[in-house]
Amino acid sequence: MVAAAVEPPATEPHNGASATPETQNALLVAFARLLAMYGTPAHRVETALAALASRWGLRGSFFATPTAVFAEIEREGETTSRLIRVEPAEVRLDRLVQLDDTLERTLAGELAPDKAITRVREIETKPALYGATQTAAAFGLMGAAAAVFFGGGVWGVGLGLLTAMMVGTIAMTAGRSGRIARVSEFLAGLASALLASVAVAAMAHHGWGVADAGVVSLAGLIVLLPGLTITISVSELASRNMVAGSARLVSAATALLSLGFGAAIGARGGTAFVDWMGWAAAAASPTPLPEWALLPALLSAAVGLTVVFHAPFRALLLFALVGGFSFGTARFCSLVVGPELAAFLAALAIGVVANIYARACRRPTALVTMPGIILLVPGSMGFRSISSFMSEDAVGGVQTAFGVFLVATAIVMGLLLANAAVHPRRVL
């Protein structure tokens, strides 16, 4: 279980009415910016802000997008309008847990607004749980796990690990440089495909082993694929947040195009280098690993997700259990009803478990839904769709793209039905 550092309750309840308007506005702005920054869906951001304003007896209207939150607050006949600019960042579950705790205690009257704003600012300035080396290693673990899931064989798993670590290093470097950040997806796709094609050809030429360059490249990019972003965008569209959903969907499509374009150039560059070296292409397909290899792959994925999502390491057991439950449910259902309905049923099961967990443990549902649906989201399908278009296979690209939205919609409908069946009793 992930536990946030909880302050002792105040001796007397606070409803926030005695706080100054400046303090109330500052707290609303801080919550709006941080919740949107860490990837909270627009409808949840708006619900949280509206609940907080209502707790103080204010009339508030809020409009959230991935890059900005608009707020209009009516107080004693006077209206204040604010535009909060948001710089989207990576998912930070450690901070979301503490923000959720602060929000819930403020709504319950246990935390005065002035203390709440102090705590929110402390949460924002907390140092990262994991460094660049740990994050790059987590990329590698998830790349190795993805190679197992995609049937990459022993050599595919090893190359997937190395390729994903290289991609993780590029992502960490881009995070420290604004200029590189603008082309990070392109560089990651380029480096992943180039390394995969050259390494696979070199192994085949020297008789070391057989691997699939496409699987290795896809495994290397697995963390950067915006499947989760696509799923969140569909959930926002389903919640009638059209602007936020459309903006997030365009952002995901742009990331996929950058990754696919980079991968196409990398693959052609690798092919040109292999031809120049006179190496023969691999004729055989890799032998998939036995079924028991899925267990260490799931554990590897859980460790990687714990680091990539910036969750405390004590959440590893929870992530492993949720990931195994999600993967097992989806795989069993796919044998009976097909992949799309299997994604719906798996998301429904994960949503119900997440809501029960939120009610029982007083934690945000994201602690269960994030590691649960990440194994269901159609990021790899989106990448294959772009690859098909790059290979001038328009029919295959359209079919795969349709499958992406079908699976994403199935996941969202499962989560929405889970919320209708079991209410989490949490704002986030």
Short mmCIF file of C-alpha atoms in Angstrom, two decimals:
data_model
loop_
_atom_site.label_atom_id
_atom_site.label_comp_id
_atom_site.label_asym_id
_atom_site.label_seq_id
_atom_site.Cartn_x
_atom_site.Cartn_y
_atom_site.Cartn_z
CA MET A 1 0.00 0.00 0.00
CA VAL A 2 1.20 3.49 -0.80
CA ALA A 3 0.89 5.79 2.18
CA ALA A 4 1.28 9.53 2.13
CA ALA A 5 2.84 11.46 4.96
CA VAL A 6 -0.23 12.67 6.86
CA GLU A 7 -0.16 15.60 9.26
CA PRO A 8 -2.06 15.37 12.55
CA PRO A 9 -5.61 16.69 12.19
CA ALA A 10 -6.28 20.21 13.35
CA THR A 11 -7.77 20.55 16.81
CA GLU A 12 -10.81 22.29 15.39
CA PRO A 13 -12.44 21.77 12.00
CA HIS A 14 -11.97 24.48 9.39
CA ASN A 15 -14.43 25.16 6.60
CA GLY A 16 -12.18 27.75 4.94
CA ALA A 17 -14.75 30.54 5.21
CA SER A 18 -12.50 32.53 7.54
CA ALA A 19 -9.52 32.31 5.15
CA THR A 20 -8.64 35.38 3.12
CA PRO A 21 -9.73 35.45 -0.53
CA GLU A 22 -6.07 35.55 -1.55
CA THR A 23 -5.38 32.28 0.32
CA GLN A 24 -8.43 30.59 -1.18
CA ASN A 25 -7.51 31.71 -4.69
CA ALA A 26 -3.89 30.65 -4.24
CA LEU A 27 -4.94 27.18 -3.10
CA LEU A 28 -7.33 26.77 -6.03
CA VAL A 29 -4.63 27.88 -8.46
CA ALA A 30 -2.04 25.54 -6.94
CA PHE A 31 -4.36 22.53 -7.08
CA ALA A 32 -5.42 23.35 -10.65
CA ARG A 33 -1.85 23.66 -11.91
CA LEU A 34 -0.41 20.59 -10.18
CA LEU A 35 -3.31 18.24 -10.88
CA ALA A 36 -3.32 19.17 -14.56
CA MET A 37 0.49 19.05 -14.71
CA TYR A 38 0.64 15.43 -13.55
CA GLY A 39 -1.87 14.15 -16.09
CA THR A 40 -5.15 14.18 -14.14
CA PRO A 41 -8.07 14.02 -16.61
CA ALA A 42 -9.84 17.35 -17.16
CA HIS A 43 -13.15 16.26 -15.68
CA ARG A 44 -11.46 15.19 -12.44
CA VAL A 45 -9.58 18.49 -12.19
CA GLU A 46 -12.81 20.43 -12.67
CA THR A 47 -14.65 18.27 -10.13
CA ALA A 48 -11.92 18.72 -7.52
CA LEU A 49 -11.81 22.51 -7.93
CA ALA A 50 -15.60 22.82 -7.91
CA ALA A 51 -15.82 20.75 -4.71
CA LEU A 52 -13.21 22.93 -3.02
CA ALA A 53 -14.92 26.18 -4.02
CA SER A 54 -18.28 24.84 -2.88
CA ARG A 55 -16.77 23.85 0.48
CA TRP A 56 -15.99 27.53 1.06
CA GLY A 57 -19.43 28.71 -0.07
CA LEU A 58 -18.14 30.11 -3.37
CA ARG A 59 -19.56 29.78 -6.86
CA GLY A 60 -16.84 28.60 -9.19
CA SER A 61 -16.73 27.70 -12.87
CA PHE A 62 -13.68 25.79 -14.09
CA PHE A 63 -12.53 24.73 -17.53
CA ALA A 64 -9.48 22.45 -17.67
CA THR A 65 -7.31 21.55 -20.65
CA PRO A 66 -3.93 19.75 -20.77
CA THR A 67 -2.06 23.07 -20.99
CA ALA A 68 -4.28 25.57 -19.16
CA VAL A 69 -7.05 25.84 -16.58
CA PHE A 70 -9.58 28.68 -16.69
CA ALA A 71 -11.23 29.64 -13.40
CA GLU A 72 -14.05 32.04 -12.62
CA ILE A 73 -14.85 32.53 -8.93
CA GLU A 74 -17.82 34.52 -7.65
CA ARG A 75 -17.45 35.88 -4.12
CA GLU A 76 -19.98 38.26 -2.53
CA GLY A 77 -21.14 39.57 -5.89
CA GLU A 78 -17.61 40.05 -7.23
CA THR A 79 -16.22 37.79 -9.94
CA THR A 80 -12.55 36.93 -10.28
CA SER A 81 -11.23 35.30 -13.44
CA ARG A 82 -7.91 33.49 -13.67
CA LEU A 83 -5.94 31.72 -16.39
CA ILE A 84 -3.54 29.13 -15.01
CA ARG A 85 -0.87 28.10 -17.52
CA VAL A 86 0.12 24.44 -17.20
CA GLU A 87 3.33 22.78 -18.36
CA PRO A 88 2.49 19.07 -18.76
CA ALA A 89 4.93 16.83 -16.91
CA GLU A 90 5.39 13.12 -16.34
CA VAL A 91 3.08 11.15 -14.08
CA ARG A 92 4.13 11.55 -10.43
CA LEU A 93 2.06 9.19 -8.31
CA ASP A 94 3.93 10.09 -5.14
CA ARG A 95 2.84 13.71 -5.47
CA LEU A 96 -0.68 12.79 -6.60
CA VAL A 97 -1.14 10.68 -3.46
CA GLN A 98 -0.14 13.58 -1.23
CA LEU A 99 -2.21 16.07 -3.24
CA ASP A 100 -5.20 13.77 -2.89
CA ASP A 101 -4.67 13.51 0.87
CA THR A 102 -4.35 17.30 1.20
CA LEU A 103 -7.45 17.88 -0.92
CA GLU A 104 -9.58 15.38 0.98
CA ARG A 105 -8.51 16.76 4.36
CA THR A 106 -9.24 20.30 3.20
CA LEU A 107 -12.68 19.26 1.95
CA ALA A 108 -13.33 17.50 5.28
CA GLY A 109 -12.41 20.65 7.20
CA GLU A 110 -9.42 19.03 8.89
CA LEU A 111 -6.90 21.32 7.21
CA ALA A 112 -7.12 25.10 7.08
CA PRO A 113 -6.48 26.72 3.67
CA ASP A 114 -3.32 28.48 4.83
CA LYS A 115 -1.83 25.18 6.03
CA ALA A 116 -3.06 23.43 2.90
CA ILE A 117 -1.34 25.90 0.56
CA THR A 118 1.90 25.50 2.52
CA ARG A 119 1.69 21.76 2.19
CA VAL A 120 0.89 21.90 -1.54
CA ARG A 121 3.96 24.04 -2.14
CA GLU A 122 6.08 21.58 -0.16
CA ILE A 123 4.74 18.73 -2.30
CA GLU A 124 5.63 20.59 -5.49
CA THR A 125 9.23 21.17 -4.42
CA LYS A 126 9.89 17.64 -3.21
CA PRO A 127 12.92 16.05 -4.87
CA ALA A 128 12.36 13.21 -7.31
CA LEU A 129 12.26 9.73 -5.79
CA TYR A 130 14.51 8.25 -8.47
CA GLY A 131 17.53 9.53 -10.35
CA ALA A 132 18.44 9.35 -14.03
CA THR A 133 20.30 6.04 -13.70
CA GLN A 134 17.38 4.35 -11.93
CA THR A 135 14.94 5.71 -14.51
CA ALA A 136 17.04 4.48 -17.45
CA ALA A 137 17.25 1.05 -15.79
CA ALA A 138 13.44 1.08 -15.37
CA PHE A 139 13.08 1.81 -19.10
CA GLY A 140 15.28 -1.24 -19.75
CA LEU A 141 13.21 -3.50 -17.50
CA MET A 142 10.00 -2.48 -19.23
CA GLY A 143 11.61 -2.95 -22.64
CA ALA A 144 12.70 -6.47 -21.70
CA ALA A 145 9.21 -7.27 -20.41
CA ALA A 146 7.64 -5.93 -23.61
CA ALA A 147 9.94 -8.13 -25.70
CA VAL A 148 8.68 -11.17 -23.78
CA PHE A 149 5.05 -10.16 -24.34
CA PHE A 150 5.70 -9.60 -28.07
CA GLY A 151 7.42 -12.99 -28.51
CA GLY A 152 10.90 -11.60 -29.05
CA GLY A 153 12.90 -14.61 -27.89
CA VAL A 154 15.99 -14.61 -25.69
CA TRP A 155 18.06 -12.31 -27.89
CA GLY A 156 15.08 -10.03 -28.42
CA VAL A 157 14.71 -9.62 -24.66
CA GLY A 158 18.39 -8.71 -24.26
CA LEU A 159 18.35 -6.25 -27.15
CA GLY A 160 15.04 -4.83 -25.98
CA LEU A 161 16.56 -4.13 -22.58
CA LEU A 162 19.60 -2.35 -24.07
CA THR A 163 17.54 -0.40 -26.59
CA ALA A 164 15.04 0.74 -23.97
CA MET A 165 17.86 1.86 -21.67
CA MET A 166 19.28 3.94 -24.50
CA VAL A 167 15.84 5.46 -25.11
CA GLY A 168 15.54 6.16 -21.38
CA THR A 169 18.88 7.97 -21.45
CA ILE A 170 17.65 10.11 -24.35
CA ALA A 171 14.44 10.88 -22.45
CA MET A 172 16.38 11.87 -19.31
CA THR A 173 18.69 14.10 -21.35
CA ALA A 174 15.71 15.72 -23.06
CA GLY A 175 14.16 16.45 -19.67
CA ARG A 176 17.16 18.65 -18.81
CA SER A 177 17.29 20.48 -22.15
CA GLY A 178 14.39 22.37 -23.69
CA ARG A 179 15.88 22.22 -27.18
CA ILE A 180 16.30 18.44 -27.13
CA ALA A 181 12.88 17.95 -25.53
CA ARG A 182 11.19 19.23 -28.70
CA VAL A 183 12.70 16.41 -30.77
CA SER A 184 13.03 13.73 -28.08
CA GLU A 185 10.43 11.39 -29.61
CA PHE A 186 12.04 11.66 -33.03
CA LEU A 187 15.52 10.98 -31.64
CA ALA A 188 14.23 8.05 -29.57
CA GLY A 189 12.53 6.46 -32.59
CA LEU A 190 15.61 7.03 -34.75
CA ALA A 191 18.05 5.55 -32.22
CA SER A 192 15.81 2.59 -31.35
CA ALA A 193 15.21 1.48 -34.95
CA LEU A 194 18.83 2.09 -35.99
CA LEU A 195 20.26 0.07 -33.11
CA ALA A 196 17.70 -2.71 -33.55
CA SER A 197 18.27 -3.18 -37.28
CA VAL A 198 22.08 -3.10 -37.04
CA ALA A 199 22.29 -5.34 -33.96
CA VAL A 200 19.89 -7.95 -35.36
CA ALA A 201 21.73 -8.08 -38.70
CA ALA A 202 25.10 -8.33 -36.95
CA MET A 203 23.92 -11.24 -34.82
CA ALA A 204 22.48 -13.06 -37.82
CA HIS A 205 25.65 -12.53 -39.88
CA HIS A 206 27.97 -13.84 -37.18
CA GLY A 207 25.64 -16.67 -36.15
CA TRP A 208 25.16 -15.43 -32.58
CA GLY A 209 21.37 -15.65 -32.50
CA VAL A 210 18.10 -14.58 -34.09
CA ALA A 211 15.89 -11.62 -33.16
CA ASP A 212 13.15 -9.54 -34.78
CA ALA A 213 14.25 -5.94 -35.40
CA GLY A 214 10.65 -4.71 -35.32
CA VAL A 215 10.01 -6.28 -31.91
CA VAL A 216 13.30 -4.94 -30.52
CA SER A 217 12.56 -1.41 -31.76
CA LEU A 218 9.01 -1.51 -30.39
CA ALA A 219 10.21 -2.84 -27.03
CA GLY A 220 12.75 -0.04 -26.83
CA LEU A 221 10.07 2.60 -27.34
CA ILE A 222 7.37 1.02 -25.17
CA VAL A 223 7.58 3.58 -22.36
CA LEU A 224 7.29 6.55 -24.72
CA LEU A 225 4.29 5.22 -26.64
CA PRO A 226 1.30 7.44 -25.72
CA GLY A 227 -1.24 4.69 -25.17
CA LEU A 228 -2.16 6.05 -21.74
CA THR A 229 -2.57 9.54 -23.21
CA ILE A 230 -4.90 8.17 -25.89
CA THR A 231 -6.99 6.40 -23.26
CA ILE A 232 -7.23 9.54 -21.09
CA SER A 233 -8.23 11.60 -24.12
CA VAL A 234 -11.03 9.18 -24.97
CA SER A 235 -12.21 9.31 -21.33
CA GLU A 236 -12.32 13.12 -21.55
CA LEU A 237 -14.29 12.96 -24.79
CA ALA A 238 -16.68 10.47 -23.19
CA SER A 239 -17.10 12.92 -20.28
CA ARG A 240 -18.00 15.70 -22.78
CA ASN A 241 -14.71 17.55 -22.22
CA MET A 242 -14.30 18.01 -25.94
CA VAL A 243 -11.53 20.60 -25.96
CA ALA A 244 -9.35 18.77 -23.44
CA GLY A 245 -9.95 15.39 -25.08
CA SER A 246 -9.24 16.68 -28.57
CA ALA A 247 -6.09 18.50 -27.46
CA ARG A 248 -4.74 15.44 -25.66
CA LEU A 249 -5.59 13.22 -28.62
CA VAL A 250 -3.73 15.52 -31.01
CA SER A 251 -0.77 15.51 -28.61
CA ALA A 252 -0.73 11.70 -28.63
CA ALA A 253 -0.98 11.62 -32.43
CA THR A 254 1.92 14.08 -32.71
CA ALA A 255 4.06 11.92 -30.42
CA LEU A 256 3.23 8.83 -32.47
CA LEU A 257 4.10 10.61 -35.71
CA SER A 258 7.43 11.77 -34.28
CA LEU A 259 8.26 8.28 -33.02
CA GLY A 260 7.16 6.64 -36.28
CA PHE A 261 9.03 9.11 -38.49
CA GLY A 262 12.19 8.70 -36.45
CA ALA A 263 11.86 4.91 -36.51
CA ALA A 264 11.36 4.91 -40.30
CA ILE A 265 14.52 6.95 -40.85
CA GLY A 266 16.44 4.83 -38.35
CA ALA A 267 15.36 1.58 -40.00
CA ARG A 268 16.38 2.83 -43.46
CA GLY A 269 19.68 4.09 -42.13
CA GLY A 270 20.30 0.74 -40.46
CA THR A 271 19.45 -1.12 -43.66
CA ALA A 272 21.87 1.06 -45.63
CA PHE A 273 24.63 0.36 -43.09
CA VAL A 274 23.94 -3.39 -43.15
CA ASP A 275 24.10 -3.42 -46.96
CA TRP A 276 27.34 -1.45 -46.89
CA MET A 277 28.81 -3.99 -44.46
CA GLY A 278 27.63 -6.87 -46.65
CA TRP A 279 25.73 -8.59 -43.86
CA ALA A 280 22.92 -10.95 -44.77
CA ALA A 281 19.51 -10.34 -43.22
CA ALA A 282 18.14 -12.87 -40.73
CA ALA A 283 16.00 -15.51 -42.42
CA ALA A 284 14.61 -17.27 -39.34
CA SER A 285 12.13 -15.98 -36.77
CA PRO A 286 12.98 -15.95 -33.06
CA THR A 287 11.59 -18.69 -30.85
CA PRO A 288 9.20 -17.22 -28.24
CA LEU A 289 10.06 -17.87 -24.62
CA PRO A 290 8.04 -20.47 -22.64
CA GLU A 291 4.91 -19.48 -20.76
CA TRP A 292 6.65 -19.34 -17.38
CA ALA A 293 8.72 -16.40 -18.67
CA LEU A 294 5.60 -14.22 -18.38
CA LEU A 295 5.90 -14.21 -14.57
CA PRO A 296 9.37 -12.61 -14.38
CA ALA A 297 8.31 -10.32 -17.24
CA LEU A 298 5.32 -9.09 -15.22
CA LEU A 299 7.54 -8.56 -12.17
CA SER A 300 10.05 -6.69 -14.33
CA ALA A 301 7.26 -4.51 -15.69
CA ALA A 302 6.01 -3.80 -12.15
CA VAL A 303 9.47 -2.65 -11.03
CA GLY A 304 9.80 -0.48 -14.13
CA LEU A 305 6.36 1.08 -13.67
CA THR A 306 7.07 1.84 -10.02
CA VAL A 307 10.07 3.92 -11.03
CA VAL A 308 8.61 5.46 -14.21
CA PHE A 309 5.44 6.54 -12.38
CA HIS A 310 7.50 7.82 -9.42
CA ALA A 311 5.66 5.69 -6.88
CA PRO A 312 7.34 4.82 -3.57
CA PHE A 313 9.11 1.48 -3.87
CA ARG A 314 6.83 0.00 -1.22
CA ALA A 315 4.11 0.17 -3.91
CA LEU A 316 5.92 -2.57 -5.87
CA LEU A 317 3.80 -5.38 -4.40
CA LEU A 318 0.60 -3.51 -5.23
CA PHE A 319 1.80 -2.82 -8.79
CA ALA A 320 2.82 -6.47 -9.28
CA LEU A 321 -0.54 -7.78 -8.04
CA VAL A 322 -2.55 -5.30 -10.10
CA GLY A 323 -0.45 -5.87 -13.23
CA GLY A 324 -0.75 -9.64 -12.93
CA PHE A 325 -4.50 -9.40 -12.34
CA SER A 326 -4.96 -7.09 -15.34
CA PHE A 327 -2.79 -9.16 -17.67
CA GLY A 328 -4.35 -12.46 -16.57
CA THR A 329 -7.91 -11.15 -16.89
CA ALA A 330 -7.30 -9.69 -20.35
CA ARG A 331 -5.56 -12.83 -21.58
CA PHE A 332 -8.24 -15.19 -20.30
CA CYS A 333 -11.07 -13.06 -21.69
CA SER A 334 -9.37 -12.65 -25.07
CA LEU A 335 -9.45 -16.44 -25.53
CA VAL A 336 -13.22 -16.40 -25.04
CA VAL A 337 -14.60 -13.11 -26.39
CA GLY A 338 -11.84 -11.46 -28.45
CA PRO A 339 -9.36 -8.63 -27.71
CA GLU A 340 -11.70 -5.62 -27.74
CA LEU A 341 -14.29 -7.10 -25.36
CA ALA A 342 -11.43 -8.52 -23.29
CA ALA A 343 -10.03 -4.99 -22.84
CA PHE A 344 -13.48 -3.83 -21.72
CA LEU A 345 -13.88 -6.64 -19.18
CA ALA A 346 -10.34 -6.26 -17.85
CA ALA A 347 -10.80 -2.47 -17.47
CA LEU A 348 -14.14 -3.07 -15.73
CA ALA A 349 -12.48 -5.46 -13.27
CA ILE A 350 -9.57 -3.08 -12.67
CA GLY A 351 -11.96 -0.16 -12.16
CA VAL A 352 -14.01 -2.05 -9.58
CA VAL A 353 -10.88 -3.13 -7.70
CA ALA A 354 -9.49 0.42 -7.84
CA ASN A 355 -12.69 1.92 -6.44
CA ILE A 356 -12.87 -0.63 -3.63
CA TYR A 357 -9.22 0.07 -2.84
CA ALA A 358 -9.87 3.83 -2.82
CA ARG A 359 -12.78 3.43 -0.41
CA ALA A 360 -11.01 0.99 1.90
CA CYS A 361 -7.56 2.59 1.98
CA ARG A 362 -8.48 6.25 1.35
CA ARG A 363 -6.08 6.57 -1.56
CA PRO A 364 -6.66 7.82 -5.14
CA THR A 365 -7.87 5.29 -7.67
CA ALA A 366 -4.87 6.10 -9.91
CA LEU A 367 -2.68 3.87 -7.72
CA VAL A 368 -4.56 0.86 -9.10
CA THR A 369 -5.85 2.04 -12.47
CA MET A 370 -2.47 3.33 -13.72
CA PRO A 371 -0.50 0.06 -13.38
CA GLY A 372 -3.62 -1.91 -14.30
CA ILE A 373 -4.62 -0.33 -17.59
CA ILE A 374 -1.05 0.38 -18.75
CA LEU A 375 -0.87 -3.25 -19.86
CA LEU A 376 -4.11 -2.81 -21.82
CA VAL A 377 -3.60 0.56 -23.52
CA PRO A 378 -3.11 0.44 -27.30
CA GLY A 379 0.21 2.29 -27.58
CA SER A 380 1.97 -0.43 -29.58
CA MET A 381 -1.01 -0.62 -31.96
CA GLY A 382 -0.75 3.11 -32.59
CA PHE A 383 2.94 2.80 -33.38
CA ARG A 384 2.26 -0.06 -35.79
CA SER A 385 -0.42 2.03 -37.46
CA ILE A 386 2.06 4.84 -38.10
CA SER A 387 4.64 2.30 -39.30
CA SER A 388 2.10 0.92 -41.76
CA PHE A 389 1.47 4.38 -43.19
CA MET A 390 5.23 4.96 -43.45
CA SER A 391 5.50 1.70 -45.39
CA GLU A 392 2.75 2.91 -47.77
CA ASP A 393 0.30 0.36 -46.40
CA ALA A 394 -2.64 2.75 -46.02
CA VAL A 395 -5.24 0.00 -45.58
CA GLY A 396 -3.28 -1.68 -42.80
CA GLY A 397 -2.63 1.69 -41.16
CA VAL A 398 -6.32 2.64 -41.15
CA GLN A 399 -7.36 -0.76 -39.82
CA THR A 400 -4.82 -0.63 -37.02
CA ALA A 401 -5.70 2.99 -36.17
CA PHE A 402 -9.37 2.01 -35.91
CA GLY A 403 -8.35 -0.82 -33.60
CA VAL A 404 -6.50 1.69 -31.39
CA PHE A 405 -9.62 3.77 -30.79
CA LEU A 406 -11.79 0.69 -30.42
CA VAL A 407 -9.57 -0.71 -27.65
CA ALA A 408 -9.20 2.71 -26.00
CA THR A 409 -12.99 3.16 -26.04
CA ALA A 410 -13.45 -0.33 -24.58
CA ILE A 411 -11.08 0.51 -21.71
CA VAL A 412 -12.80 3.82 -21.00
CA MET A 413 -16.29 2.29 -21.08
CA GLY A 414 -15.10 -0.39 -18.65
CA LEU A 415 -13.76 2.23 -16.22
CA LEU A 416 -16.91 4.37 -16.50
CA LEU A 417 -19.14 1.36 -15.83
CA ALA A 418 -16.95 0.46 -12.84
CA ASN A 419 -17.47 3.98 -11.43
CA ALA A 420 -21.22 3.58 -11.87
CA ALA A 421 -21.19 0.18 -10.16
CA VAL A 422 -18.86 1.04 -7.24
CA HIS A 423 -18.39 4.68 -6.32
CA PRO A 424 -14.86 5.38 -5.06
CA ARG A 425 -16.00 8.15 -2.68
CA ARG A 426 -12.90 10.13 -3.70
CA VAL A 427 -12.59 13.25 -5.83
CA LEU A 428 -9.42 11.99 -7.53
#
